[in-house]
PDB file of C-alpha atoms and ligand atoms in Angstrom:
ATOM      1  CA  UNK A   1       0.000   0.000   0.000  1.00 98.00           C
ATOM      2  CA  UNK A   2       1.291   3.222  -0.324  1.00 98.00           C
ATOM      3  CA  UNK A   3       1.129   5.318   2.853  1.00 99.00           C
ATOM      4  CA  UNK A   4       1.242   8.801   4.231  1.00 98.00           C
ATOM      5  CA  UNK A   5       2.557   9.360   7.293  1.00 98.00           C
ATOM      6  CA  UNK A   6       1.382  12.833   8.047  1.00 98.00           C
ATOM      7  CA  UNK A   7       3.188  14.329  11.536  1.00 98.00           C
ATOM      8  CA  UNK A   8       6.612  11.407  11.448  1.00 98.00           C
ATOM      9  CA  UNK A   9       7.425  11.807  15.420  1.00 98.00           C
ATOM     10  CA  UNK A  10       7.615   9.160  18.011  1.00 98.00           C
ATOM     11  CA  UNK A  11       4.429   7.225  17.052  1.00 98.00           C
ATOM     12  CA  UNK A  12       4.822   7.811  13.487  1.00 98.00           C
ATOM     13  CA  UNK A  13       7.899   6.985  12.552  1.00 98.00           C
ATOM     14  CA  UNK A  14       7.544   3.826  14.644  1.00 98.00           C
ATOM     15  CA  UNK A  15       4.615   2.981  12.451  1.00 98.00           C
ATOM     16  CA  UNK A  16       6.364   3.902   9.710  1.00 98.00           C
ATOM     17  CA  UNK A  17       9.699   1.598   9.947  1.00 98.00           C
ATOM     18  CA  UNK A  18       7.065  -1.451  11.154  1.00 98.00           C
ATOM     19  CA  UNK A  19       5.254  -0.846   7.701  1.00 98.00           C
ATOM     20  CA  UNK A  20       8.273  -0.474   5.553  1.00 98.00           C
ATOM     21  CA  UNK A  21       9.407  -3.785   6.805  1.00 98.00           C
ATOM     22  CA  UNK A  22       6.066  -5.208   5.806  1.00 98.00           C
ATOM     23  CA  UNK A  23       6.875  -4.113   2.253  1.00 98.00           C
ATOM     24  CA  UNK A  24       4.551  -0.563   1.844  1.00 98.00           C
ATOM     25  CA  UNK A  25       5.910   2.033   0.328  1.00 98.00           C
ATOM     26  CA  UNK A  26       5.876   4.718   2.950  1.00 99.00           C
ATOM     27  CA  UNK A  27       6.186   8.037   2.463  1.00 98.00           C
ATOM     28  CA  UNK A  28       6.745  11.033   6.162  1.00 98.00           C
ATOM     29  CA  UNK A  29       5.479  14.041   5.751  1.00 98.00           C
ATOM     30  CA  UNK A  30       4.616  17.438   7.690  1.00 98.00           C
ATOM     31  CA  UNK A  31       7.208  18.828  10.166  1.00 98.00           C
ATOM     32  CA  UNK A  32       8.400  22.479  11.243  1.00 97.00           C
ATOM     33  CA  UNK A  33      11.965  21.703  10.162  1.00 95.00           C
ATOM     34  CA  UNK A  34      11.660  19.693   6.486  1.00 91.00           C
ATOM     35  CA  UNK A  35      15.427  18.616   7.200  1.00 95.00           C
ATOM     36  CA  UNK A  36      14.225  16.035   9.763  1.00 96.00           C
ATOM     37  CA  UNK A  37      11.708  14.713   7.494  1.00 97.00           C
ATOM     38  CA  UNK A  38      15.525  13.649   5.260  1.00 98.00           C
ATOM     39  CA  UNK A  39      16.480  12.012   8.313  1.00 98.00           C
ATOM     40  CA  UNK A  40      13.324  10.674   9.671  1.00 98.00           C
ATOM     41  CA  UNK A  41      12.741   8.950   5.672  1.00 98.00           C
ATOM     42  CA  UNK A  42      16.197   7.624   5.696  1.00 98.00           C
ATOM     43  CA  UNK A  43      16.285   6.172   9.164  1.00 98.00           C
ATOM     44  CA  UNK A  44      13.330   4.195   8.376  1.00 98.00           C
ATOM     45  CA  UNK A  45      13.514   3.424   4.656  1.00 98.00           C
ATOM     46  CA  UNK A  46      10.637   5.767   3.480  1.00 98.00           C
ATOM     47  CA  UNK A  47      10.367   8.525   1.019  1.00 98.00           C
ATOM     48  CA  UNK A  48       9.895  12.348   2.058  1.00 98.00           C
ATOM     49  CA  UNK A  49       7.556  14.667   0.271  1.00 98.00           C
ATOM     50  CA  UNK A  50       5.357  18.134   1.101  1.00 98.00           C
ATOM     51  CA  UNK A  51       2.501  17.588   2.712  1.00 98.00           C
ATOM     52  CA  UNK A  52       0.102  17.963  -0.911  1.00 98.00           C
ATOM     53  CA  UNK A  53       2.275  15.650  -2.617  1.00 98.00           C
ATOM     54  CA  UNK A  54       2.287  13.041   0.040  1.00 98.00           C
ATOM     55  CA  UNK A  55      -1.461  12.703   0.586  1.00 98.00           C
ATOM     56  CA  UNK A  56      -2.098  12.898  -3.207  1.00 98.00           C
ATOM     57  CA  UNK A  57      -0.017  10.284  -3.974  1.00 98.00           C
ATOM     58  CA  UNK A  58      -1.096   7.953  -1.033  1.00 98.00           C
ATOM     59  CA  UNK A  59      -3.874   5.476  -0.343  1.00 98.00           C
ATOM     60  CA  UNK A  60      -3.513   5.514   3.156  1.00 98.00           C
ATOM     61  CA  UNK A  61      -3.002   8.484   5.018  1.00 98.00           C
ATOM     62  CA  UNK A  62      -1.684   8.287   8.967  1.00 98.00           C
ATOM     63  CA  UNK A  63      -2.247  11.050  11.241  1.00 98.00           C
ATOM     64  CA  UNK A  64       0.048  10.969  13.653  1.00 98.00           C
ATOM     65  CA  UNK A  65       0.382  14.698  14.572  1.00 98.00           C
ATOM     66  CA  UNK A  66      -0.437  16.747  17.215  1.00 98.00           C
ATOM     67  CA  UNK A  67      -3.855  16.877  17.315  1.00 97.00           C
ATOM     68  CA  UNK A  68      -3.403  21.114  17.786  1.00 96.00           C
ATOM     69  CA  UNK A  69      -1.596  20.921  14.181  1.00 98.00           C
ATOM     70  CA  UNK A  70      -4.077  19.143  12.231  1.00 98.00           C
ATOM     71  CA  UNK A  71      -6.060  22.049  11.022  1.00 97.00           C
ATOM     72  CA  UNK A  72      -2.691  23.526   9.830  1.00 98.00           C
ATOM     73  CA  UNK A  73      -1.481  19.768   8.123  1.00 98.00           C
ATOM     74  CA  UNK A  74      -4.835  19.746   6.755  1.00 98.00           C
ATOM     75  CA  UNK A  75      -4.589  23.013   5.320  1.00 97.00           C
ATOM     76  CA  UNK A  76      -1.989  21.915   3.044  1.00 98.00           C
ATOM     77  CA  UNK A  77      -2.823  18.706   2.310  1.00 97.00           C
ATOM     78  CA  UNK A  78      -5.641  19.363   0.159  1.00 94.00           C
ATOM     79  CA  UNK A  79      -8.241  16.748  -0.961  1.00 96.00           C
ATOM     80  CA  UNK A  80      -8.481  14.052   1.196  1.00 97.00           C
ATOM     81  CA  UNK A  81     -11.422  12.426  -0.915  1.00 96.00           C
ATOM     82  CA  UNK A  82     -11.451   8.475  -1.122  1.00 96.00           C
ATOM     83  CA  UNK A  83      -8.403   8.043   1.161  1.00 98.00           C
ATOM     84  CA  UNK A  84      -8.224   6.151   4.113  1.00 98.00           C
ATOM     85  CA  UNK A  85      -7.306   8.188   6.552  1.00 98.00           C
ATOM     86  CA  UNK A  86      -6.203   6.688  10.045  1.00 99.00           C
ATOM     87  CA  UNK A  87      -6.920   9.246  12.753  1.00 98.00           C
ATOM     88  CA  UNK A  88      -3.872   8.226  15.670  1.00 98.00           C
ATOM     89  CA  UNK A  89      -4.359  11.474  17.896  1.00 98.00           C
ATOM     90  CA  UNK A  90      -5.584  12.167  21.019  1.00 97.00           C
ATOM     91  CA  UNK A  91      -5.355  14.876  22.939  1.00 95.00           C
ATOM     92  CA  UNK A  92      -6.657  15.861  26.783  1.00 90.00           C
ATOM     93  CA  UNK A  93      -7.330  19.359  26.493  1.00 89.00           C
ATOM     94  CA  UNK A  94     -10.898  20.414  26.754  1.00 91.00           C
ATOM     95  CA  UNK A  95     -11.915  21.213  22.673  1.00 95.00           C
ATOM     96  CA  UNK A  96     -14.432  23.920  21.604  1.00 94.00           C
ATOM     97  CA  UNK A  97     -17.084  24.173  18.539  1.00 93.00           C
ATOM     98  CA  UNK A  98     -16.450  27.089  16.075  1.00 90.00           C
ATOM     99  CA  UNK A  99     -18.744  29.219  18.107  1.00 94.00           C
ATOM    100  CA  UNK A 100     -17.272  28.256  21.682  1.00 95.00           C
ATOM    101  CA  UNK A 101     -19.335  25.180  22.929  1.00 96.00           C
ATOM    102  CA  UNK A 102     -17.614  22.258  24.649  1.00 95.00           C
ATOM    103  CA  UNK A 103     -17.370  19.851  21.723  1.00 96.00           C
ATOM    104  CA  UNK A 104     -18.644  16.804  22.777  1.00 95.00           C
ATOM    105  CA  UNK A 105     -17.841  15.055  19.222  1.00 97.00           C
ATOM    106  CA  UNK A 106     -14.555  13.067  19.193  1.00 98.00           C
ATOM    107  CA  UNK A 107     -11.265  14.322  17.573  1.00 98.00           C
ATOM    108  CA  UNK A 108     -12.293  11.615  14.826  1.00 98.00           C
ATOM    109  CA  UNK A 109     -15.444  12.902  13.581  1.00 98.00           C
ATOM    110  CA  UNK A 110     -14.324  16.717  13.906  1.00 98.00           C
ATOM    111  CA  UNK A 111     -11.530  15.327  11.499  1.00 98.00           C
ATOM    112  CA  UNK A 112     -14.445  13.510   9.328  1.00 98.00           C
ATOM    113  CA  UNK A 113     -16.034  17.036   8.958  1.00 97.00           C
ATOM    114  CA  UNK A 114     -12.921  18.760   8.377  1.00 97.00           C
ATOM    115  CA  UNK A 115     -11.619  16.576   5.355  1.00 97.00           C
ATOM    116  CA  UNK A 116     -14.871  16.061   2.882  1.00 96.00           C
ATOM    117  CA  UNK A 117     -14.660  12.750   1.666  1.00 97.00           C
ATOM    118  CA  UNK A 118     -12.125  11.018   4.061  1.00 98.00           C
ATOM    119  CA  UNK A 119     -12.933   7.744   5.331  1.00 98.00           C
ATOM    120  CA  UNK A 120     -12.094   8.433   8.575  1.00 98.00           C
ATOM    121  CA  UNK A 121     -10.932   5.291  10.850  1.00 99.00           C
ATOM    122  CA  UNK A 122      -9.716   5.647  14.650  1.00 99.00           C
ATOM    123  CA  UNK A 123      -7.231   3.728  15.714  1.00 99.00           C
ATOM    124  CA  UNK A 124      -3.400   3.662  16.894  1.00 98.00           C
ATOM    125  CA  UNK A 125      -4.402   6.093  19.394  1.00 98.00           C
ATOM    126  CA  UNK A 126      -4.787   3.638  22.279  1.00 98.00           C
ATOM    127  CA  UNK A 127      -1.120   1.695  22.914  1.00 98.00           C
ATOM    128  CA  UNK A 128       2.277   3.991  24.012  1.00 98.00           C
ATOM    129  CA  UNK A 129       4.593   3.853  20.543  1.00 98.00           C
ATOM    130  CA  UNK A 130       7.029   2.153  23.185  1.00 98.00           C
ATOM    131  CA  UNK A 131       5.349  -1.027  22.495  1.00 98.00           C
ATOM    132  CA  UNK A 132       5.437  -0.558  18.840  1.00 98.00           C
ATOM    133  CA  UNK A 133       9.153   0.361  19.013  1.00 98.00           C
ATOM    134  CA  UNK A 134       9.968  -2.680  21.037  1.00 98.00           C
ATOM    135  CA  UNK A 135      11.313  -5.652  19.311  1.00 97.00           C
ATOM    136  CA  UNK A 136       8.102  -7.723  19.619  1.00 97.00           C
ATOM    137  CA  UNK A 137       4.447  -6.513  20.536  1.00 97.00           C
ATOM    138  CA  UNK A 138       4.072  -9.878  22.326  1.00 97.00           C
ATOM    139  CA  UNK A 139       3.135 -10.342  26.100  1.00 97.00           C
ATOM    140  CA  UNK A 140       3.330 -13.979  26.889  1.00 96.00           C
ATOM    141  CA  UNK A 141       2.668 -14.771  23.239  1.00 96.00           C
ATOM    142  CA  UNK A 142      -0.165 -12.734  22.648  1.00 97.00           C
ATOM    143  CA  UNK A 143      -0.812 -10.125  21.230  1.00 98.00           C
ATOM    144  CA  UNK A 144      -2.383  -6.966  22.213  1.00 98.00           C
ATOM    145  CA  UNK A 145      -5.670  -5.392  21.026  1.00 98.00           C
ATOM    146  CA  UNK A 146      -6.028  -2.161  18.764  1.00 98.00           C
ATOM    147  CA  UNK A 147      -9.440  -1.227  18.743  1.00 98.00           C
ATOM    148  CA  UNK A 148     -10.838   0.430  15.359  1.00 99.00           C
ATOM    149  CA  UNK A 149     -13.789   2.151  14.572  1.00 99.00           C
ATOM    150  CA  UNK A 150     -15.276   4.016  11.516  1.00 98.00           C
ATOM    151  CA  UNK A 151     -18.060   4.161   8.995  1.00 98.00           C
ATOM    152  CA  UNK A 152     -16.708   2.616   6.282  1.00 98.00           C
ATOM    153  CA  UNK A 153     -16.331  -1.105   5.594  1.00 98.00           C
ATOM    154  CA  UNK A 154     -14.038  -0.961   3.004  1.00 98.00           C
ATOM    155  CA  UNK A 155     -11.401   1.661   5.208  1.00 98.00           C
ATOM    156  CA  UNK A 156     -11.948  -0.968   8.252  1.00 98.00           C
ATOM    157  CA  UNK A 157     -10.174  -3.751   6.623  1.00 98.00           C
ATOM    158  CA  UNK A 158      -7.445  -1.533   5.277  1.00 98.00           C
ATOM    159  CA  UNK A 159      -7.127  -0.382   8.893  1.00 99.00           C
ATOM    160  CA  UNK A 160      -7.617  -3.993  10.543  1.00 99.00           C
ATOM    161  CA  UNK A 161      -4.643  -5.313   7.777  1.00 98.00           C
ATOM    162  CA  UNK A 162      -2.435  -2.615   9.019  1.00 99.00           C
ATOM    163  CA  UNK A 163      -2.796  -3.214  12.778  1.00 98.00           C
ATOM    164  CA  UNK A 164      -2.338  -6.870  12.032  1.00 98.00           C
ATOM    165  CA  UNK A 165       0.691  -5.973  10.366  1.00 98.00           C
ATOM    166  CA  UNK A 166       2.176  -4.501  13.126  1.00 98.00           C
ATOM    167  CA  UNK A 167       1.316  -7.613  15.567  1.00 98.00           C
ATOM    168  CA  UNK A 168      -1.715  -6.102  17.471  1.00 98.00           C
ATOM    169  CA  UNK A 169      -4.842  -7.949  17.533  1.00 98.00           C
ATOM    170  CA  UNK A 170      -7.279  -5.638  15.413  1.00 98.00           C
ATOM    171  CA  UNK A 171     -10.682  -5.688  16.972  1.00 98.00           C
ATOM    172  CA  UNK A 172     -13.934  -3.901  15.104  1.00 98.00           C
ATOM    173  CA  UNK A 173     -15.494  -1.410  17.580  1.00 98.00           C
ATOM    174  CA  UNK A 174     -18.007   0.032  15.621  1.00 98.00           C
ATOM    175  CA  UNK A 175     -19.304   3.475  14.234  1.00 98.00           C
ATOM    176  CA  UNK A 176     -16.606   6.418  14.071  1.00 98.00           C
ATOM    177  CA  UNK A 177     -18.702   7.928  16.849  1.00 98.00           C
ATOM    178  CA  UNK A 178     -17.245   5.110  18.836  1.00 98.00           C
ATOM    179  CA  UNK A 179     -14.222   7.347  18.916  1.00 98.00           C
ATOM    180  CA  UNK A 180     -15.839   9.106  21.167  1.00 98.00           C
ATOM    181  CA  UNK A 181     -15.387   5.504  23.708  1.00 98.00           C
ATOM    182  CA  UNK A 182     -11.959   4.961  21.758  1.00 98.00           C
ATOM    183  CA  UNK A 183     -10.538   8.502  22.473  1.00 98.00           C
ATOM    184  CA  UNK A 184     -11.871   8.368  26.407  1.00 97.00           C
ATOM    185  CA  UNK A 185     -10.451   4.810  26.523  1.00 98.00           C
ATOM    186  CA  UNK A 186      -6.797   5.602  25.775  1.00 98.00           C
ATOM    187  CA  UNK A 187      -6.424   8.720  27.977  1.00 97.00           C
ATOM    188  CA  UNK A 188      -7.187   6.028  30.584  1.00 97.00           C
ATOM    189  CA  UNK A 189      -4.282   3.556  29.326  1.00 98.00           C
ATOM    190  CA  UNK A 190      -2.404   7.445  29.262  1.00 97.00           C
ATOM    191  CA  UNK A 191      -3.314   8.358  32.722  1.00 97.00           C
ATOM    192  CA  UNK A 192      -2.599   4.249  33.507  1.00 98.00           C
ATOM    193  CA  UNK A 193       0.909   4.969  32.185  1.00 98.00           C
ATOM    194  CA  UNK A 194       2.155   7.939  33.329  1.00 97.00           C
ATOM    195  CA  UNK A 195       0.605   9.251  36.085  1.00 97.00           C
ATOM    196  CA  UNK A 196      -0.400   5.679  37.925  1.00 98.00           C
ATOM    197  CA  UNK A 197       2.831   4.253  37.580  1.00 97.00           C
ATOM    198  CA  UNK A 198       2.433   1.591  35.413  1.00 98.00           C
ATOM    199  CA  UNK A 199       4.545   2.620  32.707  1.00 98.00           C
ATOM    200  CA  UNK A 200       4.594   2.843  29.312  1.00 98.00           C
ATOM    201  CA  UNK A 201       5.785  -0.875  28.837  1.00 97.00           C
ATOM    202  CA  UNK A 202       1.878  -1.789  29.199  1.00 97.00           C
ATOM    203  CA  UNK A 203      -1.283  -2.833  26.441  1.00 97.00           C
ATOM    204  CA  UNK A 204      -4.824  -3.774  26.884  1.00 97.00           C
ATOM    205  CA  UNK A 205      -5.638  -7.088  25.559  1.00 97.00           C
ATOM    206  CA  UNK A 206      -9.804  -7.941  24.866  1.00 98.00           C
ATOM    207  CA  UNK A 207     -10.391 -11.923  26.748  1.00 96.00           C
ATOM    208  CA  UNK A 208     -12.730 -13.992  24.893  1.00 95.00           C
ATOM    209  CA  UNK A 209     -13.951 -17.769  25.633  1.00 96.00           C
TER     210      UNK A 209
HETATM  211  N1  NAP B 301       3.603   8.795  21.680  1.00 62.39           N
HETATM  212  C1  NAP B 301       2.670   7.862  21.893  1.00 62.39           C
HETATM  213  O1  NAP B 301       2.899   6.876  22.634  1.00 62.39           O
HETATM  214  C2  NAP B 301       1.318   7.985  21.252  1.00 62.39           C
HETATM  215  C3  NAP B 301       0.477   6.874  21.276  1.00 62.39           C
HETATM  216  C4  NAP B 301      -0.781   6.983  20.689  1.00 62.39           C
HETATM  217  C5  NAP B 301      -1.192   8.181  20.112  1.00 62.39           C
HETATM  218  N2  NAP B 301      -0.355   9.251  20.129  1.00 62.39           N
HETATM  219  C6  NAP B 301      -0.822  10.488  19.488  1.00 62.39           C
HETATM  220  O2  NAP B 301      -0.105  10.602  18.261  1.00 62.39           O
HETATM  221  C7  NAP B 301       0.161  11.979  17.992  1.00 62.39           C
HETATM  222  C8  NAP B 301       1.672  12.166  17.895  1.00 62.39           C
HETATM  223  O3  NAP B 301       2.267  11.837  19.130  1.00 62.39           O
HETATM  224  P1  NAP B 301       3.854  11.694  19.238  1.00 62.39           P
HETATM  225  O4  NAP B 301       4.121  11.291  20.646  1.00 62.39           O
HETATM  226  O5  NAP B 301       4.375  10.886  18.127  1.00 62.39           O
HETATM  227  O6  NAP B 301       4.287  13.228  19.065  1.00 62.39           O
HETATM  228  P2  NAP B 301       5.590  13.831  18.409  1.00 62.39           P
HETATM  229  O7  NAP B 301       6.734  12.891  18.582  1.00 62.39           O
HETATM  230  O8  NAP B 301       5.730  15.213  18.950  1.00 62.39           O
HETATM  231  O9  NAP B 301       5.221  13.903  16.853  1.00 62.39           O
HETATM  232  C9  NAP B 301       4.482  14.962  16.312  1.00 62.39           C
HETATM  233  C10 NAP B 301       4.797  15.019  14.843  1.00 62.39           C
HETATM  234  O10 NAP B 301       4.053  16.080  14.227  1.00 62.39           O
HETATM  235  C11 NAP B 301       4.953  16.952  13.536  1.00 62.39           C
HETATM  236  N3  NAP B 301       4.483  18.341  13.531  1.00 62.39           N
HETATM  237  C12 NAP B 301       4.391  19.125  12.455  1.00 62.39           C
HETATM  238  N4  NAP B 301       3.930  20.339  12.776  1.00 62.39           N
HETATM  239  C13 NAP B 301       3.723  20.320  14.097  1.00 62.39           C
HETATM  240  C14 NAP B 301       3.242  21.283  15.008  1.00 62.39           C
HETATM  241  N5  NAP B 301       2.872  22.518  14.628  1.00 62.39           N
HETATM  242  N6  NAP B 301       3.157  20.942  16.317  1.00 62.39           N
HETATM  243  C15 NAP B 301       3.494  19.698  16.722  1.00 62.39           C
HETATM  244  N7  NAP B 301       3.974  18.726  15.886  1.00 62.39           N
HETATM  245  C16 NAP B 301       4.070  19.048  14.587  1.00 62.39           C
HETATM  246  C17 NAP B 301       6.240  16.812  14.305  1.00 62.39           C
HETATM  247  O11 NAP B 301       7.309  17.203  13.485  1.00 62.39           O
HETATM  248  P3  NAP B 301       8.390  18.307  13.956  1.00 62.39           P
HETATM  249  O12 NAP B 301       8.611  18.126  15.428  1.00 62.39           O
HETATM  250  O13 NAP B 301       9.570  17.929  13.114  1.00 62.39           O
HETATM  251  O14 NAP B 301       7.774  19.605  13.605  1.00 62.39           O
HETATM  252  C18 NAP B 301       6.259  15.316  14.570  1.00 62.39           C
HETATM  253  O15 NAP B 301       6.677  14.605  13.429  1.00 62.39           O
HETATM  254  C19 NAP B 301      -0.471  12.785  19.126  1.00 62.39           C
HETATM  255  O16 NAP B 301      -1.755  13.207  18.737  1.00 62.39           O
HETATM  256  C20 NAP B 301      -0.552  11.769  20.254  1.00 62.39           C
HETATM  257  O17 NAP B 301      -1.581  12.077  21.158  1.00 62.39           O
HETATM  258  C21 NAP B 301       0.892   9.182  20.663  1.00 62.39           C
END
């Protein structure tokens, strides 16, 4: 597949090099200093590219930005229609509707609205990139679970394929308003982390029987 990864930091570029090594043809994009995109691309074995020509020329397009810099990478990424686009962001600050509500609507679906013609999946948001960056995803054999959720079959199995890849078990969580559940869910495995003193070498894993 040919990827975008829009925002190449710490959960990005991790994503990145685990995708190269699957055999996609990856290509980082979007940073203040375009000299680290160089580095970032040949650190990992991806291509660099502006932000337009990136997202054009991709099928897959991973947000793994800020979530306060999307509005500015979306602003030069122009059309997003018919792309899978993998919304990895979270972000705990309180957010606000254009005319100063509380927005109550997950970072997904604002995103959904903001692109016209995305097909918007969550997911990626919910594990530290410390487990991705470790040499194996595996606790006792098994693997994690990366939730997913959108509105589009089609997008679901890109997005279930490419958590696969990466060695997380990818589990179908419904509607993209389920980000709502999705987004609330990993500032718990956040707080969990860091300020509860598990750690970051920790992942949720669904039981069934
Ligand atoms: N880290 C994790 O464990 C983890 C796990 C799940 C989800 N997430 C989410 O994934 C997103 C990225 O997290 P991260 O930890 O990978 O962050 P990060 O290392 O700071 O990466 C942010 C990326 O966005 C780029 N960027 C471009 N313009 C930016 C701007 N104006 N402000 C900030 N960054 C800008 C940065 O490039 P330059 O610095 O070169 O400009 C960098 O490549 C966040 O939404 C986070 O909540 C993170």
């Amino acid at each position: 597949m040919k990827i975008a990864i829009v925002g190449p930091g710490k959960l990005g570029s991790t994503l990145g090099r685990l995708w190269v090594g699957k055999g996609h043809d990856v290509t980082v994009t979007f940073s203040r200093d375009p000299a680290k995109l160089v580095t970032i691309a040949s650190e990992i074995g991806a291509r660099s590219a502006p932000v337009k020509e990136a997202v054009s020329g991709a099928e897959v397009v991973v947000l793994t930005t800020k979530w306060a810099a999307v509005a500015d990478a979306l602003a030069q990424a122009g059309s997003f229609s018919g792309k899978v686009v993998l919304d990895c962001t979270n972000t705990m600050s309180p957010r606000k509707t254009a005319d100063g509500k509380p927005e109550l609507r997950s970072c997904a679906e604002v995103l959904a609205e903001m692109a016209p013609g995305a097909k918007v999946v969550k997911t990626f948001n919910q594990a530290f990139q410390q487990i991705l960056a470790a040499d194996s995803r595996l606790f006792d054999g098994q693997k994690p679970t990366m939730f997913h959720c959108g509105d589009d079959a089609a997008a679901k199995l890109v997005a279930a394929q490419l958590i696969e890849e990466t060695d997380f078990e990818a589990v179908d969580a419904g509607p993209l308003e389920n980000a709502r559940l999705i987004e609330a869910y990993a500032v718990l495995v956040i707080r969990l982390g860091h300020t509860l003193g598990l750690g970051t070498d920790v992942a949720m894993k669904l039981m069934r029987r």
